[in-house]
PDB file of C-alpha atoms in Angstrom:
ATOM      1  CA  MET A   1      51.679  54.844   9.672  1.00  0.00           C
ATOM      2  CA  THR A   2      48.087  53.675   9.455  1.00  0.00           C
ATOM      3  CA  ALA A   3      46.970  50.111   8.763  1.00  0.00           C
ATOM      4  CA  GLU A   4      45.744  51.296   5.333  1.00  0.00           C
ATOM      5  CA  GLN A   5      49.156  52.756   4.466  1.00  0.00           C
ATOM      6  CA  LEU A   6      50.903  49.586   5.622  1.00  0.00           C
ATOM      7  CA  ASN A   7      48.555  47.653   3.340  1.00  0.00           C
ATOM      8  CA  TYR A   8      49.979  49.610   0.381  1.00  0.00           C
ATOM      9  CA  LEU A   9      53.402  48.136   1.136  1.00  0.00           C
ATOM     10  CA  LEU A  10      52.083  44.632   1.790  1.00  0.00           C
ATOM     11  CA  VAL A  11      50.078  44.488  -1.437  1.00  0.00           C
ATOM     12  CA  LEU A  12      53.020  45.791  -3.487  1.00  0.00           C
ATOM     13  CA  GLU A  13      55.258  43.207  -1.817  1.00  0.00           C
ATOM     14  CA  GLU A  14      52.790  40.455  -2.805  1.00  0.00           C
ATOM     15  CA  GLU A  15      51.980  41.635  -6.332  1.00  0.00           C
ATOM     16  CA  GLN A  16      55.554  42.683  -7.227  1.00  0.00           C
ATOM     17  CA  ASN A  17      54.047  45.035  -9.779  1.00  0.00           C
ATOM     18  CA  LEU A  18      52.885  48.641  -9.310  1.00  0.00           C
ATOM     19  CA  SER A  19      49.963  48.438 -11.736  1.00  0.00           C
ATOM     20  CA  ARG A  20      48.536  45.238 -10.256  1.00  0.00           C
ATOM     21  CA  ALA A  21      49.052  46.487  -6.701  1.00  0.00           C
ATOM     22  CA  ALA A  22      47.276  49.773  -7.445  1.00  0.00           C
ATOM     23  CA  ALA A  23      44.359  47.958  -9.095  1.00  0.00           C
ATOM     24  CA  ARG A  24      43.999  45.665  -6.102  1.00  0.00           C
ATOM     25  CA  LEU A  25      44.080  48.676  -3.751  1.00  0.00           C
ATOM     26  CA  TYR A  26      41.508  50.565  -5.881  1.00  0.00           C
ATOM     27  CA  ILE A  27      43.859  53.527  -6.329  1.00  0.00           C
ATOM     28  CA  THR A  28      45.762  54.828  -9.344  1.00  0.00           C
ATOM     29  CA  GLN A  29      49.342  53.816 -10.033  1.00  0.00           C
ATOM     30  CA  PRO A  30      50.586  57.450  -9.725  1.00  0.00           C
ATOM     31  CA  THR A  31      48.963  57.654  -6.271  1.00  0.00           C
ATOM     32  CA  LEU A  32      50.758  54.508  -5.119  1.00  0.00           C
ATOM     33  CA  THR A  33      54.058  55.631  -6.669  1.00  0.00           C
ATOM     34  CA  ALA A  34      53.781  59.065  -5.018  1.00  0.00           C
ATOM     35  CA  TYR A  35      53.166  57.470  -1.623  1.00  0.00           C
ATOM     36  CA  ILE A  36      56.212  55.173  -1.953  1.00  0.00           C
ATOM     37  CA  ASN A  37      58.342  58.128  -3.121  1.00  0.00           C
ATOM     38  CA  ARG A  38      57.327  60.253  -0.113  1.00  0.00           C
ATOM     39  CA  LEU A  39      57.980  57.435   2.317  1.00  0.00           C
ATOM     40  CA  GLU A  40      61.387  56.601   0.848  1.00  0.00           C
ATOM     41  CA  LYS A  41      62.343  60.277   0.864  1.00  0.00           C
ATOM     42  CA  SER A  42      61.390  60.668   4.520  1.00  0.00           C
ATOM     43  CA  LEU A  43      63.409  57.566   5.460  1.00  0.00           C
ATOM     44  CA  GLY A  44      66.336  58.317   3.181  1.00  0.00           C
ATOM     45  CA  VAL A  45      66.545  54.733   1.885  1.00  0.00           C
ATOM     46  CA  PRO A  46      64.911  52.814  -0.985  1.00  0.00           C
ATOM     47  CA  LEU A  47      62.270  50.373   0.234  1.00  0.00           C
ATOM     48  CA  PHE A  48      61.621  48.774  -3.171  1.00  0.00           C
ATOM     49  CA  ASP A  49      63.845  48.116  -6.180  1.00  0.00           C
ATOM     50  CA  ARG A  50      61.630  49.622  -8.865  1.00  0.00           C
ATOM     51  CA  HIS A  51      64.278  49.582 -11.585  1.00  0.00           C
ATOM     52  CA  HIS A  52      63.716  45.919 -12.337  1.00  0.00           C
ATOM     53  CA  SER A  53      60.732  43.622 -12.821  1.00  0.00           C
ATOM     54  CA  PRO A  54      59.378  42.099 -10.668  1.00  0.00           C
ATOM     55  CA  VAL A  55      59.370  44.894  -8.087  1.00  0.00           C
ATOM     56  CA  LYS A  56      60.785  43.530  -4.826  1.00  0.00           C
ATOM     57  CA  PRO A  57      61.565  45.008  -1.404  1.00  0.00           C
ATOM     58  CA  THR A  58      65.175  45.932  -0.702  1.00  0.00           C
ATOM     59  CA  VAL A  59      66.930  44.688   2.424  1.00  0.00           C
ATOM     60  CA  TYR A  60      65.818  47.906   4.141  1.00  0.00           C
ATOM     61  CA  GLY A  61      62.306  47.476   2.776  1.00  0.00           C
ATOM     62  CA  ARG A  62      61.888  43.967   4.168  1.00  0.00           C
ATOM     63  CA  ARG A  63      63.142  45.084   7.578  1.00  0.00           C
ATOM     64  CA  TYR A  64      60.899  48.161   7.562  1.00  0.00           C
ATOM     65  CA  ILE A  65      57.774  46.239   6.484  1.00  0.00           C
ATOM     66  CA  GLU A  66      58.255  43.499   9.099  1.00  0.00           C
ATOM     67  CA  LYS A  67      58.771  46.015  11.917  1.00  0.00           C
ATOM     68  CA  MET A  68      55.849  48.198  10.836  1.00  0.00           C
ATOM     69  CA  LYS A  69      53.629  45.097  10.723  1.00  0.00           C
ATOM     70  CA  GLU A  70      54.433  44.456  14.362  1.00  0.00           C
ATOM     71  CA  LEU A  71      53.854  48.078  15.379  1.00  0.00           C
ATOM     72  CA  VAL A  72      50.638  48.686  13.426  1.00  0.00           C
ATOM     73  CA  TYR A  73      49.058  45.369  14.374  1.00  0.00           C
ATOM     74  CA  ALA A  74      50.067  45.890  18.007  1.00  0.00           C
ATOM     75  CA  GLU A  75      48.327  49.278  17.979  1.00  0.00           C
ATOM     76  CA  VAL A  76      45.202  47.818  16.383  1.00  0.00           C
ATOM     77  CA  GLN A  77      45.130  44.996  18.919  1.00  0.00           C
ATOM     78  CA  LEU A  78      45.632  47.401  21.810  1.00  0.00           C
ATOM     79  CA  ASN A  79      42.795  49.626  20.627  1.00  0.00           C
ATOM     80  CA  ASP A  80      40.496  46.641  20.138  1.00  0.00           C
ATOM     81  CA  SER A  81      41.325  45.076  23.493  1.00  0.00           C
ATOM     82  CA  ILE A  82      40.716  48.337  25.363  1.00  0.00           C
ATOM     83  CA  ARG A  83      37.453  48.917  23.508  1.00  0.00           C
ATOM     84  CA  ASN A  84      36.269  45.362  24.091  1.00  0.00           C
ATOM     85  CA  ALA A  85      37.259  45.412  27.753  1.00  0.00           C
ATOM     86  CA  HIS A  86      35.315  48.636  28.244  1.00  0.00           C
ATOM     87  CA  GLN A  87      32.269  47.139  26.530  1.00  0.00           C
ATOM     88  CA  ASN A  88      32.771  43.714  28.181  1.00  0.00           C
ATOM     89  CA  ARG A  89      32.811  42.047  24.750  1.00  0.00           C
ATOM     90  CA  ARG A  90      34.633  38.944  23.503  1.00  0.00           C
ATOM     91  CA  GLN A  91      36.583  38.984  20.274  1.00  0.00           C
ATOM     92  CA  ILE A  92      38.051  36.279  18.055  1.00  0.00           C
ATOM     93  CA  THR A  93      40.417  36.757  15.125  1.00  0.00           C
ATOM     94  CA  ILE A  94      40.619  34.032  12.490  1.00  0.00           C
ATOM     95  CA  GLY A  95      43.347  33.701   9.857  1.00  0.00           C
ATOM     96  CA  ILE A  96      42.388  31.767   6.729  1.00  0.00           C
ATOM     97  CA  GLY A  97      43.198  31.541   3.021  1.00  0.00           C
ATOM     98  CA  TYR A  98      41.048  33.217   0.381  1.00  0.00           C
ATOM     99  CA  ALA A  99      39.317  30.114  -1.016  1.00  0.00           C
ATOM    100  CA  HIS A 100      38.791  28.479   2.366  1.00  0.00           C
ATOM    101  CA  SER A 101      37.281  31.704   3.633  1.00  0.00           C
ATOM    102  CA  GLU A 102      34.615  31.601   0.934  1.00  0.00           C
ATOM    103  CA  ILE A 103      33.885  27.955   1.727  1.00  0.00           C
ATOM    104  CA  MET A 104      34.112  27.866   5.516  1.00  0.00           C
ATOM    105  CA  THR A 105      33.539  31.236   7.154  1.00  0.00           C
ATOM    106  CA  PRO A 106      29.914  32.125   6.228  1.00  0.00           C
ATOM    107  CA  ASP A 107      28.409  29.126   8.061  1.00  0.00           C
ATOM    108  CA  LEU A 108      30.995  29.346  10.852  1.00  0.00           C
ATOM    109  CA  VAL A 109      30.273  33.013  11.543  1.00  0.00           C
ATOM    110  CA  ALA A 110      26.517  32.427  11.391  1.00  0.00           C
ATOM    111  CA  GLU A 111      26.760  29.707  14.058  1.00  0.00           C
ATOM    112  CA  LEU A 112      29.121  31.729  16.265  1.00  0.00           C
ATOM    113  CA  VAL A 113      26.853  34.768  16.181  1.00  0.00           C
ATOM    114  CA  LEU A 114      23.861  32.570  16.999  1.00  0.00           C
ATOM    115  CA  ARG A 115      25.626  31.099  20.031  1.00  0.00           C
ATOM    116  CA  HIS A 116      27.357  34.315  21.141  1.00  0.00           C
ATOM    117  CA  PRO A 117      25.313  37.403  20.139  1.00  0.00           C
ATOM    118  CA  ASP A 118      27.835  39.760  21.759  1.00  0.00           C
ATOM    119  CA  ILE A 119      30.965  38.380  20.055  1.00  0.00           C
ATOM    120  CA  ASP A 120      33.145  40.418  17.669  1.00  0.00           C
ATOM    121  CA  ILE A 121      34.645  38.368  14.826  1.00  0.00           C
ATOM    122  CA  SER A 122      37.531  39.433  12.602  1.00  0.00           C
ATOM    123  CA  ILE A 123      38.441  37.363   9.523  1.00  0.00           C
ATOM    124  CA  HIS A 124      41.933  37.863   8.084  1.00  0.00           C
ATOM    125  CA  GLU A 125      42.226  36.349   4.591  1.00  0.00           C
ATOM    126  CA  GLY A 126      45.691  36.051   3.113  1.00  0.00           C
ATOM    127  CA  GLN A 127      48.588  33.879   2.092  1.00  0.00           C
ATOM    128  CA  GLU A 128      49.438  31.162   4.584  1.00  0.00           C
ATOM    129  CA  GLN A 129      53.014  32.273   5.223  1.00  0.00           C
ATOM    130  CA  ASN A 130      51.796  35.759   6.168  1.00  0.00           C
ATOM    131  CA  LEU A 131      49.038  34.366   8.389  1.00  0.00           C
ATOM    132  CA  ILE A 132      51.512  32.086  10.167  1.00  0.00           C
ATOM    133  CA  GLY A 133      53.645  35.130  10.960  1.00  0.00           C
ATOM    134  CA  MET A 134      50.579  36.897  12.356  1.00  0.00           C
ATOM    135  CA  LEU A 135      49.766  33.879  14.536  1.00  0.00           C
ATOM    136  CA  SER A 136      53.306  33.757  15.916  1.00  0.00           C
ATOM    137  CA  ARG A 137      53.106  37.471  16.775  1.00  0.00           C
ATOM    138  CA  GLY A 138      49.806  37.004  18.590  1.00  0.00           C
ATOM    139  CA  GLU A 139      47.806  38.896  15.965  1.00  0.00           C
ATOM    140  CA  LEU A 140      45.527  35.908  15.265  1.00  0.00           C
ATOM    141  CA  ASP A 141      43.652  33.690  17.684  1.00  0.00           C
ATOM    142  CA  ILE A 142      43.508  30.734  15.298  1.00  0.00           C
ATOM    143  CA  PHE A 143      44.945  29.769  11.923  1.00  0.00           C
ATOM    144  CA  LEU A 144      43.127  27.493   9.466  1.00  0.00           C
ATOM    145  CA  GLY A 145      45.055  26.152   6.498  1.00  0.00           C
ATOM    146  CA  HIS A 146      47.275  23.490   4.960  1.00  0.00           C
ATOM    147  CA  THR A 147      50.479  24.306   6.843  1.00  0.00           C
ATOM    148  CA  GLU A 148      51.274  22.064   9.799  1.00  0.00           C
ATOM    149  CA  LEU A 149      52.604  24.116  12.715  1.00  0.00           C
ATOM    150  CA  GLU A 150      54.010  21.673  15.226  1.00  0.00           C
ATOM    151  CA  ASN A 151      56.028  23.448  17.921  1.00  0.00           C
ATOM    152  CA  LEU A 152      56.191  23.815  21.704  1.00  0.00           C
ATOM    153  CA  HIS A 153      54.065  26.961  21.792  1.00  0.00           C
ATOM    154  CA  THR A 154      51.276  25.999  19.373  1.00  0.00           C
ATOM    155  CA  TYR A 155      48.479  23.486  19.670  1.00  0.00           C
ATOM    156  CA  HIS A 156      47.509  22.078  16.292  1.00  0.00           C
ATOM    157  CA  ASP A 157      45.638  19.152  14.815  1.00  0.00           C
ATOM    158  CA  ILE A 158      43.952  18.001  11.622  1.00  0.00           C
ATOM    159  CA  LEU A 159      40.615  19.711  11.104  1.00  0.00           C
ATOM    160  CA  TRP A 160      39.629  17.386   8.271  1.00  0.00           C
ATOM    161  CA  GLU A 161      40.890  15.764   5.084  1.00  0.00           C
ATOM    162  CA  GLU A 162      39.996  17.663   1.930  1.00  0.00           C
ATOM    163  CA  SER A 163      39.608  16.022  -1.469  1.00  0.00           C
ATOM    164  CA  SER A 164      42.084  17.104  -4.139  1.00  0.00           C
ATOM    165  CA  VAL A 165      41.214  17.010  -7.828  1.00  0.00           C
ATOM    166  CA  LEU A 166      41.994  18.700 -11.100  1.00  0.00           C
ATOM    167  CA  LEU A 167      39.069  20.646 -12.543  1.00  0.00           C
ATOM    168  CA  VAL A 168      39.282  19.979 -16.258  1.00  0.00           C
ATOM    169  CA  PRO A 169      37.039  21.634 -18.869  1.00  0.00           C
ATOM    170  CA  ALA A 170      34.788  19.028 -20.486  1.00  0.00           C
ATOM    171  CA  ALA A 171      35.878  20.441 -23.855  1.00  0.00           C
ATOM    172  CA  PHE A 172      39.444  19.197 -23.177  1.00  0.00           C
ATOM    173  CA  LEU A 173      38.147  15.615 -23.155  1.00  0.00           C
ATOM    174  CA  ALA A 174      36.173  15.840 -26.404  1.00  0.00           C
ATOM    175  CA  GLY A 175      37.277  13.200 -28.885  1.00  0.00           C
ATOM    176  CA  THR A 176      39.099  11.162 -26.234  1.00  0.00           C
ATOM    177  CA  GLU A 177      38.172   7.924 -24.458  1.00  0.00           C
ATOM    178  CA  TYR A 178      37.062  10.068 -21.488  1.00  0.00           C
ATOM    179  CA  GLU A 179      34.421  12.045 -23.360  1.00  0.00           C
ATOM    180  CA  GLY A 180      31.012  11.803 -21.681  1.00  0.00           C
ATOM    181  CA  LEU A 181      32.263   9.940 -18.602  1.00  0.00           C
ATOM    182  CA  ARG A 182      30.716  11.009 -15.315  1.00  0.00           C
ATOM    183  CA  SER A 183      32.824  11.970 -12.327  1.00  0.00           C
ATOM    184  CA  SER A 184      32.500  13.393  -8.839  1.00  0.00           C
ATOM    185  CA  GLY A 185      34.738  14.958  -6.234  1.00  0.00           C
ATOM    186  CA  LYS A 186      35.043  11.594  -4.497  1.00  0.00           C
ATOM    187  CA  LYS A 187      35.298   9.539  -7.702  1.00  0.00           C
ATOM    188  CA  PRO A 188      37.352  11.546 -10.202  1.00  0.00           C
ATOM    189  CA  ILE A 189      38.472  10.219 -13.579  1.00  0.00           C
ATOM    190  CA  CYS A 190      42.125   9.161 -13.696  1.00  0.00           C
ATOM    191  CA  LEU A 191      43.466  10.770 -16.871  1.00  0.00           C
ATOM    192  CA  ASP A 192      46.261   9.775 -19.178  1.00  0.00           C
ATOM    193  CA  PRO A 193      48.772  12.631 -18.506  1.00  0.00           C
ATOM    194  CA  ALA A 194      49.187  13.122 -22.263  1.00  0.00           C
ATOM    195  CA  ILE A 195      45.731  14.755 -22.301  1.00  0.00           C
ATOM    196  CA  LEU A 196      47.025  17.739 -20.296  1.00  0.00           C
ATOM    197  CA  ARG A 197      50.584  18.112 -21.587  1.00  0.00           C
ATOM    198  CA  ASP A 198      49.638  20.716 -24.204  1.00  0.00           C
ATOM    199  CA  LYS A 199      46.987  22.449 -22.077  1.00  0.00           C
ATOM    200  CA  THR A 200      47.134  25.686 -20.069  1.00  0.00           C
ATOM    201  CA  ALA A 201      47.317  25.295 -16.291  1.00  0.00           C
ATOM    202  CA  ILE A 202      45.532  27.747 -13.995  1.00  0.00           C
ATOM    203  CA  LEU A 203      47.771  27.834 -10.944  1.00  0.00           C
ATOM    204  CA  PRO A 204      47.554  29.375  -7.483  1.00  0.00           C
ATOM    205  CA  SER A 205      50.325  31.730  -6.370  1.00  0.00           C
ATOM    206  CA  SER A 206      53.610  30.021  -5.490  1.00  0.00           C
ATOM    207  CA  TYR A 207      53.143  31.419  -1.961  1.00  0.00           C
ATOM    208  CA  GLN A 208      50.028  29.307  -1.432  1.00  0.00           C
ATOM    209  CA  GLY A 209      49.898  25.745  -0.113  1.00  0.00           C
ATOM    210  CA  SER A 210      47.720  24.786  -3.088  1.00  0.00           C
ATOM    211  CA  TYR A 211      50.634  25.523  -5.428  1.00  0.00           C
ATOM    212  CA  LEU A 212      52.741  22.755  -3.912  1.00  0.00           C
ATOM    213  CA  SER A 213      49.787  20.389  -4.095  1.00  0.00           C
ATOM    214  CA  ILE A 214      49.130  20.881  -7.804  1.00  0.00           C
ATOM    215  CA  MET A 215      52.825  20.833  -8.716  1.00  0.00           C
ATOM    216  CA  SER A 216      53.310  17.566  -6.812  1.00  0.00           C
ATOM    217  CA  ALA A 217      50.458  16.182  -8.940  1.00  0.00           C
ATOM    218  CA  LEU A 218      51.878  17.386 -12.260  1.00  0.00           C
ATOM    219  CA  SER A 219      55.578  16.590 -11.720  1.00  0.00           C
ATOM    220  CA  PRO A 220      55.367  12.758 -11.495  1.00  0.00           C
ATOM    221  CA  SER A 221      53.391  12.761 -14.743  1.00  0.00           C
ATOM    222  CA  LYS A 222      56.054  14.940 -16.399  1.00  0.00           C
ATOM    223  CA  ILE A 223      53.543  17.687 -17.184  1.00  0.00           C
ATOM    224  CA  ILE A 224      55.146  21.065 -17.839  1.00  0.00           C
ATOM    225  CA  PRO A 225      52.334  23.460 -18.818  1.00  0.00           C
ATOM    226  CA  PRO A 226      53.102  25.376 -22.034  1.00  0.00           C
ATOM    227  CA  ARG A 227      51.285  28.359 -20.535  1.00  0.00           C
ATOM    228  CA  THR A 228      50.092  29.266 -17.049  1.00  0.00           C
ATOM    229  CA  ILE A 229      47.502  31.610 -15.584  1.00  0.00           C
ATOM    230  CA  VAL A 230      48.159  32.500 -11.934  1.00  0.00           C
ATOM    231  CA  THR A 231      45.467  33.591  -9.477  1.00  0.00           C
ATOM    232  CA  ARG A 232      45.368  33.627  -5.665  1.00  0.00           C
ATOM    233  CA  ASN A 233      41.623  33.024  -5.750  1.00  0.00           C
ATOM    234  CA  LEU A 234      40.895  29.347  -6.424  1.00  0.00           C
ATOM    235  CA  VAL A 235      37.222  30.115  -7.025  1.00  0.00           C
ATOM    236  CA  ALA A 236      38.231  32.484  -9.813  1.00  0.00           C
ATOM    237  CA  GLY A 237      40.536  29.756 -11.134  1.00  0.00           C
ATOM    238  CA  ALA A 238      37.662  27.261 -11.240  1.00  0.00           C
ATOM    239  CA  ARG A 239      35.492  29.803 -13.040  1.00  0.00           C
ATOM    240  CA  MET A 240      38.210  30.342 -15.636  1.00  0.00           C
ATOM    241  CA  ALA A 241      38.468  26.583 -16.071  1.00  0.00           C
ATOM    242  CA  SER A 242      34.714  26.427 -16.715  1.00  0.00           C
ATOM    243  CA  LYS A 243      35.312  28.878 -19.583  1.00  0.00           C
ATOM    244  CA  GLY A 244      37.839  26.505 -21.129  1.00  0.00           C
ATOM    245  CA  LEU A 245      40.843  28.722 -20.350  1.00  0.00           C
ATOM    246  CA  GLY A 246      42.764  25.882 -18.709  1.00  0.00           C
ATOM    247  CA  TYR A 247      42.542  23.248 -16.000  1.00  0.00           C
ATOM    248  CA  SER A 248      42.702  24.232 -12.344  1.00  0.00           C
ATOM    249  CA  TYR A 249      43.028  22.689  -8.896  1.00  0.00           C
ATOM    250  CA  GLY A 250      40.310  22.376  -6.282  1.00  0.00           C
ATOM    251  CA  ASN A 251      37.650  20.190  -4.718  1.00  0.00           C
ATOM    252  CA  HIS A 252      33.886  19.655  -4.762  1.00  0.00           C
ATOM    253  CA  LYS A 253      33.248  22.274  -2.052  1.00  0.00           C
ATOM    254  CA  LEU A 254      34.990  24.921  -4.101  1.00  0.00           C
ATOM    255  CA  VAL A 255      33.033  23.926  -7.209  1.00  0.00           C
ATOM    256  CA  SER A 256      29.786  24.245  -5.237  1.00  0.00           C
ATOM    257  CA  LEU A 257      30.419  28.006  -5.109  1.00  0.00           C
ATOM    258  CA  LEU A 258      30.158  28.228  -8.900  1.00  0.00           C
ATOM    259  CA  ARG A 259      26.967  28.751 -10.850  1.00  0.00           C
ATOM    260  CA  PRO A 260      25.233  25.526 -11.988  1.00  0.00           C
ATOM    261  CA  ALA A 261      26.021  26.263 -15.638  1.00  0.00           C
ATOM    262  CA  GLU A 262      29.720  26.619 -14.746  1.00  0.00           C
ATOM    263  CA  GLN A 263      29.730  23.397 -12.713  1.00  0.00           C
ATOM    264  CA  LYS A 264      28.383  21.407 -15.659  1.00  0.00           C
ATOM    265  CA  LYS A 265      31.364  22.392 -17.807  1.00  0.00           C
ATOM    266  CA  LEU A 266      33.926  20.915 -15.405  1.00  0.00           C
ATOM    267  CA  VAL A 267      35.046  17.320 -14.976  1.00  0.00           C
ATOM    268  CA  TYR A 268      36.660  16.069 -11.757  1.00  0.00           C
ATOM    269  CA  CYS A 269      39.933  14.399 -12.704  1.00  0.00           C
ATOM    270  CA  THR A 270      43.079  13.003 -11.152  1.00  0.00           C
ATOM    271  CA  LEU A 271      46.447  11.780 -12.397  1.00  0.00           C
ATOM    272  CA  PRO A 272      48.532   8.688 -11.649  1.00  0.00           C
ATOM    273  CA  TYR A 273      50.345   9.130  -8.292  1.00  0.00           C
ATOM    274  CA  MET A 274      48.253  12.196  -7.419  1.00  0.00           C
ATOM    275  CA  LYS A 275      47.264  12.236  -3.747  1.00  0.00           C
ATOM    276  CA  PRO A 276      43.459  12.059  -3.407  1.00  0.00           C
ATOM    277  CA  THR A 277      43.334  14.238  -0.273  1.00  0.00           C
ATOM    278  CA  ARG A 278      45.287  16.796   1.703  1.00  0.00           C
ATOM    279  CA  ASN A 279      44.954  17.840   5.325  1.00  0.00           C
ATOM    280  CA  VAL A 280      43.423  21.066   6.583  1.00  0.00           C
ATOM    281  CA  TYR A 281      44.874  22.017   9.975  1.00  0.00           C
ATOM    282  CA  PHE A 282      43.936  24.380  12.775  1.00  0.00           C
ATOM    283  CA  SER A 283      46.554  25.985  15.021  1.00  0.00           C
ATOM    284  CA  TYR A 284      46.443  28.313  17.993  1.00  0.00           C
ATOM    285  CA  SER A 285      48.730  29.359  20.843  1.00  0.00           C
ATOM    286  CA  LYS A 286      48.636  27.192  23.950  1.00  0.00           C
ATOM    287  CA  ASP A 287      48.554  30.407  26.013  1.00  0.00           C
ATOM    288  CA  ASN A 288      45.498  31.851  24.241  1.00  0.00           C
ATOM    289  CA  PRO A 289      42.935  32.979  26.851  1.00  0.00           C
ATOM    290  CA  ASN A 290      40.092  32.194  24.421  1.00  0.00           C
ATOM    291  CA  LYS A 291      40.904  28.470  24.275  1.00  0.00           C
ATOM    292  CA  ASP A 292      37.313  27.478  25.098  1.00  0.00           C
ATOM    293  CA  LEU A 293      36.014  29.606  22.224  1.00  0.00           C
ATOM    294  CA  LEU A 294      38.663  28.288  19.817  1.00  0.00           C
ATOM    295  CA  ASP A 295      37.765  24.697  20.671  1.00  0.00           C
ATOM    296  CA  GLU A 296      34.166  25.639  19.918  1.00  0.00           C
ATOM    297  CA  VAL A 297      35.202  27.006  16.515  1.00  0.00           C
ATOM    298  CA  VAL A 298      36.940  23.715  15.725  1.00  0.00           C
ATOM    299  CA  ALA A 299      33.906  21.706  16.845  1.00  0.00           C
ATOM    300  CA  ILE A 300      31.552  23.812  14.682  1.00  0.00           C
ATOM    301  CA  LEU A 301      33.739  23.353  11.625  1.00  0.00           C
ATOM    302  CA  ARG A 302      33.985  19.620  12.136  1.00  0.00           C
ATOM    303  CA  GLU A 303      30.214  19.358  12.487  1.00  0.00           C
ATOM    304  CA  GLN A 304      29.761  21.270   9.232  1.00  0.00           C
ATOM    305  CA  GLU A 305      32.177  18.956   7.423  1.00  0.00           C
TER     306      GLU A 305
END
């Protein structure tokens, strides 16, 4: 199995829907279905329960996917290590969430390339729970995210504190006492929860750390959104909020990625009992031979903050 074929299974496992998985893979649904059919026929067992919605892996499917992840990634790593050793090149593999990648990696990679012209850099964007598994299997050099990984084999620490706000369309505040008030990422407006109780919430996937953060903000205020829009990409969520489709979760760095016209349509808000910040951590194996390079990555990121 190739890494591309394994990705078919991983995306279907994440999306839990054949149509969405095929769209994300840029293939047709019949192509994806035919591939799954051929694979299941060759194995003689069903890998996915496709008779119900959402589509989920069977017991055999979960076992097969986890083992194939180990085998395919091990092959990729072996090929890369042999190639790099032959060329006397250094390589670093970074695991990071989708939104953080857009915010953090461009400047990080630019600085690393400037300091180390011969370095190879691989960025793995994904859900934190999947990235943590990759780190534990030695498939990542460093993990950057909201999950704290404190164990005997991993060195971890806080990279920085990140502001946490609700990005509320200005139109939602029209006709209220908050209309026209100015706000910022560091000084958000504390809203009466009643303002949002009948409004759509744009939520991250339940697999993402951001999901727990926004739900812990809404729950104390007894906000149960009447409708939700779910997206793994927080930048896309902020853009949808700027169109008045709902309120989303984020911070000022994320908003800076939007167009100026989109930024003007959003108001930084908070709720009673909502935590103003959350930690971003870095984690890497204590046995990693690239420790000096990983410490440099951390230092670069902290300087950019």
